[in-house]
Amino acid sequence: MRSQVTLKDIAKMLGVSVPTVSRALKDYPDISKETKQKVLNLVKELNYTPNQFALSLRKNKSFTIGVLIPEIVHHFFSTVISGIMEVADEKGYSVMLFQSNESLERESREAKVMLNGRVDGLLISLSNETQNLDHLSEFEKNDVPIIFFDKVLAEAKGSKVVVDDFKGGYDATRHLIDQGNTNIAYIRGPLKPLNSIQRFNGFRQALQDAGLPYNADFIRVCKKVSQEEGYEFTIDLLNQKTLPDSIFAATDNVAIGVMQAIKEKGLKIPDDIAVVGFSDWRMAAAVEPPLTSVRQPGFDMGVLAAQTLFDQIDKIENGKSIIHMTQTLDTELIIRKSSVKTLDSIQQTSKAVT
């Protein structure tokens, strides 16, 4: 019986009109506090919930947004999802969540599923294989807004929410230089995603500012950005005639593979080779030695991306124009033992960074 309760039923029980009940639930100022309280008490007693299906038909909306990410089981993306969910819940929206597994083919397929499912908007972090956005063109044709976050393409026309990857790459490299390292290897991400490009640009700028030469022999490019690649590339680097004295890894996952390879070679971290990662996953503080890493504000990114999407959904609904923009969140270098030799050095460097 409770699941069948309608606004009309509530209005009849209270002896008021249906619009009065509706406006009371939406906290309109023209409804008295006494009436609002009576409505809220009865709604709670009857366990009333709005009929989203009827509402969606009436407004031609699904009250659902799509989220498409490379990996669901991933510390950074899990924090992003938490931020998105919080905003969606406040807005009364459901979230349709898919993962691409870093596959363009799967990204295209899942995007089509969400479009056919009539999502009101899409939040997407692109796969490493994505080279263009042709597979997302139908969203624009159907007035379904897209917000790109984290991994984006420079040529994407939609709004973007990213972190300051250039600063993150620069700070990580500058920190290694400040510790006396001069032969810095970089195991970077794929060539196309903008975040990978910006981290690499930050790395190169830090070398240039310090008067250090750029050495292509110390650069490796990941395809999957995996722990296995970190391990294999590090073994390769350590078999060269000139060894690196430090390694900057594209992600913490890659950095774990780096550390494994260094240890297997009988070398010490950071005495022989210093290591810095990127993302500051939970594992970063748990490995031995604890990993220095660039922290990304995942939850804040999710909140901002979702807020931006809902703003665009509202603008489209009300016939207003959308101005696409790129919003950038700051990064923070978290210094631990993998990159400095003494506790005093950690404390002194931390003060310098902050």
Short mmCIF file of C-alpha atoms in Angstrom, two decimals:
data_model
loop_
_atom_site.label_atom_id
_atom_site.label_comp_id
_atom_site.label_asym_id
_atom_site.label_seq_id
_atom_site.Cartn_x
_atom_site.Cartn_y
_atom_site.Cartn_z
CA MET A 1 0.00 0.00 0.00
CA ARG A 2 2.77 2.45 0.91
CA SER A 3 4.48 2.11 -2.44
CA GLN A 4 1.22 3.25 -4.12
CA VAL A 5 0.83 6.45 -2.12
CA THR A 6 0.62 9.53 -4.33
CA LEU A 7 0.71 13.29 -3.81
CA LYS A 8 -3.06 13.25 -4.34
CA ASP A 9 -3.48 10.81 -1.44
CA ILE A 10 -1.35 12.96 0.84
CA ALA A 11 -3.22 16.11 -0.16
CA LYS A 12 -6.58 14.43 0.53
CA MET A 13 -5.47 13.21 3.98
CA LEU A 14 -4.32 16.70 4.96
CA GLY A 15 -7.21 18.56 3.35
CA VAL A 16 -4.98 20.64 1.07
CA SER A 17 -4.33 20.84 -2.66
CA VAL A 18 -1.84 18.69 -4.58
CA PRO A 19 0.22 21.79 -5.58
CA THR A 20 0.45 22.73 -1.90
CA VAL A 21 1.90 19.31 -1.04
CA SER A 22 4.32 19.49 -3.96
CA ARG A 23 5.50 22.98 -3.03
CA ALA A 24 5.85 21.99 0.63
CA LEU A 25 8.13 19.10 -0.33
CA LYS A 26 10.24 21.48 -2.41
CA ASP A 27 10.45 23.92 0.54
CA TYR A 28 8.81 26.83 -1.28
CA PRO A 29 8.73 29.99 0.89
CA ASP A 30 5.04 30.67 0.23
CA ILE A 31 4.03 27.55 2.19
CA SER A 32 3.75 27.99 5.96
CA LYS A 33 6.11 26.16 8.29
CA GLU A 34 3.15 24.45 9.95
CA THR A 35 1.88 23.06 6.63
CA LYS A 36 5.37 21.98 5.58
CA GLN A 37 5.84 20.10 8.83
CA LYS A 38 2.47 18.34 8.49
CA VAL A 39 3.38 17.26 4.95
CA LEU A 40 6.84 16.06 5.99
CA ASN A 41 5.46 14.11 8.96
CA LEU A 42 2.87 12.33 6.83
CA VAL A 43 5.37 11.64 4.05
CA LYS A 44 7.68 10.02 6.58
CA GLU A 45 4.85 8.03 8.15
CA LEU A 46 3.69 6.70 4.78
CA ASN A 47 7.24 6.15 3.49
CA TYR A 48 6.33 8.14 0.38
CA THR A 49 8.87 8.41 -2.46
CA PRO A 50 8.32 10.33 -5.71
CA ASN A 51 7.40 8.31 -8.78
CA GLN A 52 10.58 8.92 -10.79
CA PHE A 53 9.24 7.05 -13.82
CA ALA A 54 6.16 9.29 -14.08
CA LEU A 55 8.30 12.33 -13.42
CA SER A 56 10.78 11.35 -16.12
CA LEU A 57 7.98 10.91 -18.67
CA ARG A 58 6.49 14.26 -17.74
CA LYS A 59 9.82 16.10 -18.03
CA ASN A 60 11.35 13.92 -20.78
CA LYS A 61 14.24 13.14 -18.42
CA SER A 62 15.58 9.87 -17.03
CA PHE A 63 17.06 11.39 -13.85
CA THR A 64 20.08 9.21 -14.52
CA ILE A 65 23.64 10.19 -15.42
CA GLY A 66 26.29 7.95 -16.94
CA VAL A 67 29.82 7.53 -15.61
CA LEU A 68 32.42 5.78 -17.77
CA ILE A 69 35.89 5.20 -16.34
CA PRO A 70 38.89 3.00 -17.20
CA GLU A 71 38.75 0.98 -13.95
CA ILE A 72 36.21 0.70 -11.14
CA VAL A 73 38.53 -1.22 -8.79
CA HIS A 74 41.06 1.60 -8.59
CA HIS A 75 41.76 3.80 -5.58
CA PHE A 76 41.76 7.10 -7.46
CA PHE A 77 38.61 6.37 -9.45
CA SER A 78 36.83 5.03 -6.38
CA THR A 79 37.34 8.40 -4.70
CA VAL A 80 36.11 10.19 -7.84
CA ILE A 81 33.00 7.99 -7.89
CA SER A 82 32.31 8.84 -4.23
CA GLY A 83 32.30 12.54 -5.08
CA ILE A 84 30.01 11.99 -8.08
CA MET A 85 27.60 9.85 -6.05
CA GLU A 86 27.32 12.47 -3.32
CA VAL A 87 26.28 15.20 -5.75
CA ALA A 88 23.97 12.89 -7.74
CA ASP A 89 22.22 11.81 -4.55
CA GLU A 90 21.65 15.43 -3.55
CA LYS A 91 20.13 16.09 -6.98
CA GLY A 92 17.86 13.03 -6.81
CA TYR A 93 19.66 11.28 -9.68
CA SER A 94 20.75 7.69 -10.18
CA VAL A 95 24.18 6.81 -11.58
CA MET A 96 24.80 4.31 -14.38
CA LEU A 97 28.42 3.16 -13.94
CA PHE A 98 30.56 1.40 -16.56
CA GLN A 99 34.26 0.71 -17.08
CA SER A 100 36.22 0.58 -20.32
CA ASN A 101 39.16 -1.52 -19.07
CA GLU A 102 41.35 0.88 -21.09
CA SER A 103 39.70 -0.42 -24.29
CA LEU A 104 38.39 1.93 -26.98
CA GLU A 105 36.10 -0.78 -28.33
CA ARG A 106 34.53 -1.33 -24.92
CA GLU A 107 34.37 2.42 -24.24
CA SER A 108 32.41 2.87 -27.49
CA ARG A 109 30.07 -0.01 -26.69
CA GLU A 110 29.32 1.14 -23.13
CA ALA A 111 28.79 4.73 -24.26
CA LYS A 112 26.17 3.51 -26.73
CA VAL A 113 24.45 1.51 -23.99
CA MET A 114 24.20 4.62 -21.84
CA LEU A 115 22.92 6.77 -24.69
CA ASN A 116 20.26 4.15 -25.49
CA GLY A 117 19.44 4.13 -21.79
CA ARG A 118 18.58 7.84 -22.10
CA VAL A 119 21.07 9.20 -19.58
CA ASP A 120 20.69 12.94 -19.07
CA GLY A 121 24.46 13.49 -19.13
CA LEU A 122 27.80 11.67 -19.22
CA LEU A 123 30.94 11.91 -17.11
CA ILE A 124 33.88 10.18 -18.79
CA SER A 125 37.57 9.53 -18.20
CA LEU A 126 38.92 8.26 -21.51
CA SER A 127 40.72 4.99 -22.09
CA ASN A 128 44.40 4.90 -22.98
CA GLU A 129 43.45 3.64 -26.45
CA THR A 130 41.17 6.56 -27.26
CA GLN A 131 42.62 8.70 -30.07
CA ASN A 132 39.51 10.66 -31.10
CA LEU A 133 35.95 11.26 -29.92
CA ASP A 134 33.94 10.06 -32.93
CA HIS A 135 32.19 7.43 -30.82
CA LEU A 136 30.75 10.16 -28.56
CA SER A 137 29.34 12.37 -31.32
CA GLU A 138 25.78 11.10 -30.86
CA PHE A 139 25.66 12.60 -27.37
CA GLU A 140 26.09 16.12 -28.75
CA LYS A 141 23.52 15.47 -31.49
CA ASN A 142 21.01 14.45 -28.84
CA ASP A 143 21.76 17.40 -26.51
CA VAL A 144 23.29 15.12 -23.87
CA PRO A 145 26.15 17.03 -22.22
CA ILE A 146 29.53 15.39 -21.61
CA ILE A 147 32.07 16.36 -18.95
CA PHE A 148 35.55 14.93 -19.48
CA PHE A 149 37.64 14.37 -16.36
CA ASP A 150 41.12 13.13 -15.46
CA LYS A 151 42.14 11.51 -18.77
CA VAL A 152 41.03 13.82 -21.55
CA LEU A 153 42.06 14.69 -25.10
CA ALA A 154 43.28 18.20 -25.87
CA GLU A 155 40.93 18.44 -28.86
CA ALA A 156 37.80 17.57 -26.83
CA LYS A 157 35.23 20.36 -27.24
CA GLY A 158 33.34 19.67 -24.02
CA SER A 159 34.08 20.94 -20.54
CA LYS A 160 36.95 19.31 -18.66
CA VAL A 161 37.87 18.79 -15.02
CA VAL A 162 41.53 17.91 -14.52
CA VAL A 163 44.33 18.24 -12.01
CA ASP A 164 47.42 20.35 -12.56
CA ASP A 165 49.44 17.52 -14.06
CA PHE A 166 52.15 19.89 -15.26
CA LYS A 167 52.73 21.13 -11.71
CA GLY A 168 52.59 17.58 -10.36
CA GLY A 169 55.22 16.40 -12.85
CA TYR A 170 57.34 19.46 -12.19
CA ASP A 171 57.17 19.18 -8.38
CA ALA A 172 58.04 15.48 -8.42
CA THR A 173 61.06 16.02 -10.68
CA ARG A 174 62.21 19.14 -8.84
CA HIS A 175 62.08 17.21 -5.57
CA LEU A 176 64.33 14.49 -7.00
CA ILE A 177 66.75 17.14 -8.27
CA ASP A 178 66.77 18.85 -4.87
CA GLN A 179 67.84 15.52 -3.34
CA GLY A 180 70.97 15.60 -5.53
CA ASN A 181 69.75 13.33 -8.34
CA THR A 182 70.88 14.13 -11.89
CA ASN A 183 70.18 10.95 -13.88
CA ILE A 184 66.40 10.90 -13.54
CA ALA A 185 64.46 8.28 -15.49
CA TYR A 186 60.78 8.77 -16.25
CA ILE A 187 58.37 5.90 -16.93
CA ARG A 188 55.55 7.91 -18.41
CA GLY A 189 52.00 7.24 -19.52
CA PRO A 190 50.74 6.87 -23.12
CA LEU A 191 51.45 9.60 -25.67
CA LYS A 192 47.88 10.79 -26.35
CA PRO A 193 46.06 11.55 -23.04
CA LEU A 194 46.50 15.17 -22.01
CA ASN A 195 47.33 14.32 -18.38
CA SER A 196 50.22 12.15 -19.55
CA ILE A 197 51.47 14.91 -21.86
CA GLN A 198 51.29 17.53 -19.11
CA ARG A 199 53.15 15.40 -16.56
CA PHE A 200 55.87 14.80 -19.11
CA ASN A 201 56.05 18.51 -19.91
CA GLY A 202 56.41 19.27 -16.20
CA PHE A 203 59.20 16.71 -15.95
CA ARG A 204 61.10 18.29 -18.87
CA GLN A 205 60.62 21.82 -17.59
CA ALA A 206 62.05 20.89 -14.19
CA LEU A 207 65.13 19.42 -15.87
CA GLN A 208 65.53 22.53 -18.00
CA ASP A 209 65.15 24.91 -15.05
CA ALA A 210 67.83 22.97 -13.18
CA GLY A 211 70.20 23.04 -16.14
CA LEU A 212 70.06 19.25 -16.56
CA PRO A 213 70.05 17.65 -20.02
CA TYR A 214 67.08 15.67 -21.29
CA ASN A 215 68.17 12.08 -21.94
CA ALA A 216 65.82 10.01 -24.12
CA ASP A 217 67.61 6.83 -22.95
CA PHE A 218 65.99 7.38 -19.55
CA ILE A 219 62.43 7.57 -20.90
CA ARG A 220 60.00 4.66 -21.20
CA VAL A 221 56.38 4.85 -22.42
CA CYS A 222 53.65 2.69 -20.88
CA LYS A 223 50.68 1.38 -22.83
CA LYS A 224 48.66 -0.08 -19.98
CA VAL A 225 50.24 1.94 -17.14
CA SER A 226 50.62 -1.23 -15.10
CA GLN A 227 52.77 -2.62 -12.32
CA GLU A 228 54.17 -5.15 -14.79
CA GLU A 229 55.35 -2.37 -17.12
CA GLY A 230 56.98 -0.58 -14.19
CA TYR A 231 58.89 -3.75 -13.34
CA GLU A 232 59.93 -4.60 -16.92
CA PHE A 233 61.00 -1.05 -17.83
CA THR A 234 63.04 -0.75 -14.64
CA ILE A 235 64.87 -4.00 -15.32
CA ASP A 236 65.64 -2.60 -18.78
CA LEU A 237 66.88 0.70 -17.32
CA LEU A 238 69.09 -1.11 -14.83
CA ASN A 239 70.72 -3.14 -17.60
CA GLN A 240 71.97 0.02 -19.31
CA LYS A 241 75.58 1.15 -19.10
CA THR A 242 74.59 4.36 -17.32
CA LEU A 243 72.17 3.74 -14.47
CA PRO A 244 69.53 6.20 -13.29
CA ASP A 245 69.91 7.51 -9.76
CA SER A 246 66.16 8.06 -9.48
CA ILE A 247 62.93 7.04 -11.24
CA PHE A 248 59.72 9.04 -11.56
CA ALA A 249 56.76 6.75 -12.35
CA ALA A 250 53.53 7.78 -14.08
CA THR A 251 51.36 6.24 -11.33
CA ASP A 252 51.82 4.57 -7.97
CA ASN A 253 50.92 1.25 -9.58
CA VAL A 254 53.84 1.63 -11.99
CA ALA A 255 56.05 2.77 -9.08
CA ILE A 256 55.33 -0.47 -7.17
CA GLY A 257 56.72 -2.42 -10.13
CA VAL A 258 59.72 -0.09 -10.20
CA MET A 259 60.44 -0.75 -6.53
CA GLN A 260 60.10 -4.51 -6.99
CA ALA A 261 62.67 -4.51 -9.80
CA ILE A 262 65.14 -2.35 -7.86
CA LYS A 263 64.98 -4.69 -4.87
CA GLU A 264 65.41 -7.78 -7.05
CA LYS A 265 68.59 -6.25 -8.45
CA GLY A 266 69.95 -6.01 -4.91
CA LEU A 267 69.80 -2.21 -4.86
CA LYS A 268 68.46 -0.05 -2.06
CA ILE A 269 65.71 2.58 -2.13
CA PRO A 270 66.48 5.49 -1.89
CA ASP A 271 70.23 5.07 -1.23
CA ASP A 272 70.96 3.67 -4.70
CA ILE A 273 67.83 4.75 -6.57
CA ALA A 274 65.12 7.14 -5.37
CA VAL A 275 61.50 6.57 -6.48
CA VAL A 276 58.51 8.90 -6.83
CA GLY A 277 55.00 7.94 -7.96
CA PHE A 278 51.83 9.81 -8.89
CA SER A 279 48.29 9.61 -7.41
CA ASP A 280 49.05 8.82 -3.75
CA TRP A 281 47.02 5.63 -3.51
CA ARG A 282 46.56 4.00 -0.13
CA MET A 283 49.28 1.52 -1.00
CA ALA A 284 51.82 4.36 -1.27
CA ALA A 285 52.07 4.69 2.50
CA ALA A 286 51.98 0.92 3.07
CA VAL A 287 54.89 -0.25 0.89
CA GLU A 288 58.48 -0.41 2.18
CA PRO A 289 59.91 2.11 2.02
CA PRO A 290 56.81 4.32 1.94
CA LEU A 291 56.42 5.90 -1.48
CA THR A 292 56.74 9.61 -2.20
CA SER A 293 53.84 10.49 -4.49
CA VAL A 294 51.88 13.35 -6.04
CA ARG A 295 48.42 13.46 -4.49
CA GLN A 296 45.39 14.02 -6.72
CA PRO A 297 42.13 15.26 -5.13
CA GLY A 298 39.90 12.49 -6.51
CA PHE A 299 36.82 13.20 -4.38
CA ASP A 300 36.95 16.92 -5.18
CA MET A 301 37.30 16.08 -8.88
CA GLY A 302 34.18 13.91 -8.73
CA VAL A 303 32.19 16.62 -6.96
CA LEU A 304 33.26 19.36 -9.38
CA ALA A 305 32.69 17.21 -12.48
CA ALA A 306 29.20 16.24 -11.30
CA GLN A 307 28.28 19.81 -10.36
CA THR A 308 29.41 21.00 -13.77
CA LEU A 309 27.38 18.30 -15.50
CA PHE A 310 24.18 19.10 -13.60
CA ASP A 311 24.66 22.79 -14.34
CA GLN A 312 24.82 21.99 -18.05
CA ILE A 313 21.79 19.67 -17.84
CA ASP A 314 19.81 22.54 -16.28
CA LYS A 315 20.99 25.00 -18.92
CA ILE A 316 19.96 22.69 -21.77
CA GLU A 317 16.58 22.10 -20.15
CA ASN A 318 16.00 25.86 -19.87
CA GLY A 319 17.29 26.67 -23.35
CA LYS A 320 20.40 28.48 -22.15
CA SER A 321 23.78 28.38 -23.90
CA ILE A 322 26.73 26.45 -22.49
CA ILE A 323 30.24 27.85 -22.35
CA HIS A 324 32.77 25.02 -22.23
CA MET A 325 35.71 25.47 -19.89
CA THR A 326 38.58 23.59 -18.32
CA GLN A 327 38.66 23.56 -14.52
CA THR A 328 41.95 22.60 -12.89
CA LEU A 329 42.47 21.25 -9.37
CA ASP A 330 45.78 21.50 -7.55
CA THR A 331 48.13 18.61 -6.74
CA GLU A 332 50.30 18.11 -3.66
CA LEU A 333 53.65 16.34 -3.34
CA ILE A 334 53.55 13.91 -0.39
CA ILE A 335 57.14 13.18 0.62
CA ARG A 336 58.05 9.82 2.16
CA LYS A 337 61.17 7.69 2.55
CA SER A 338 61.40 6.35 -1.01
CA SER A 339 62.98 9.58 -2.23
CA VAL A 340 64.97 10.96 0.73
CA LYS A 341 67.55 9.29 2.94
CA THR A 342 66.78 10.73 6.39
CA LEU A 343 63.78 11.83 8.40
CA ASP A 344 65.32 15.30 8.74
CA SER A 345 65.46 15.55 4.96
CA ILE A 346 61.79 14.59 4.73
CA GLN A 347 60.78 17.26 7.23
CA GLN A 348 62.95 19.95 5.64
CA THR A 349 61.74 19.13 2.12
CA SER A 350 58.12 19.05 3.26
CA LYS A 351 58.46 22.59 4.64
CA ALA A 352 60.05 23.74 1.40
CA VAL A 353 57.24 22.26 -0.70
CA THR A 354 54.44 23.71 1.41
#
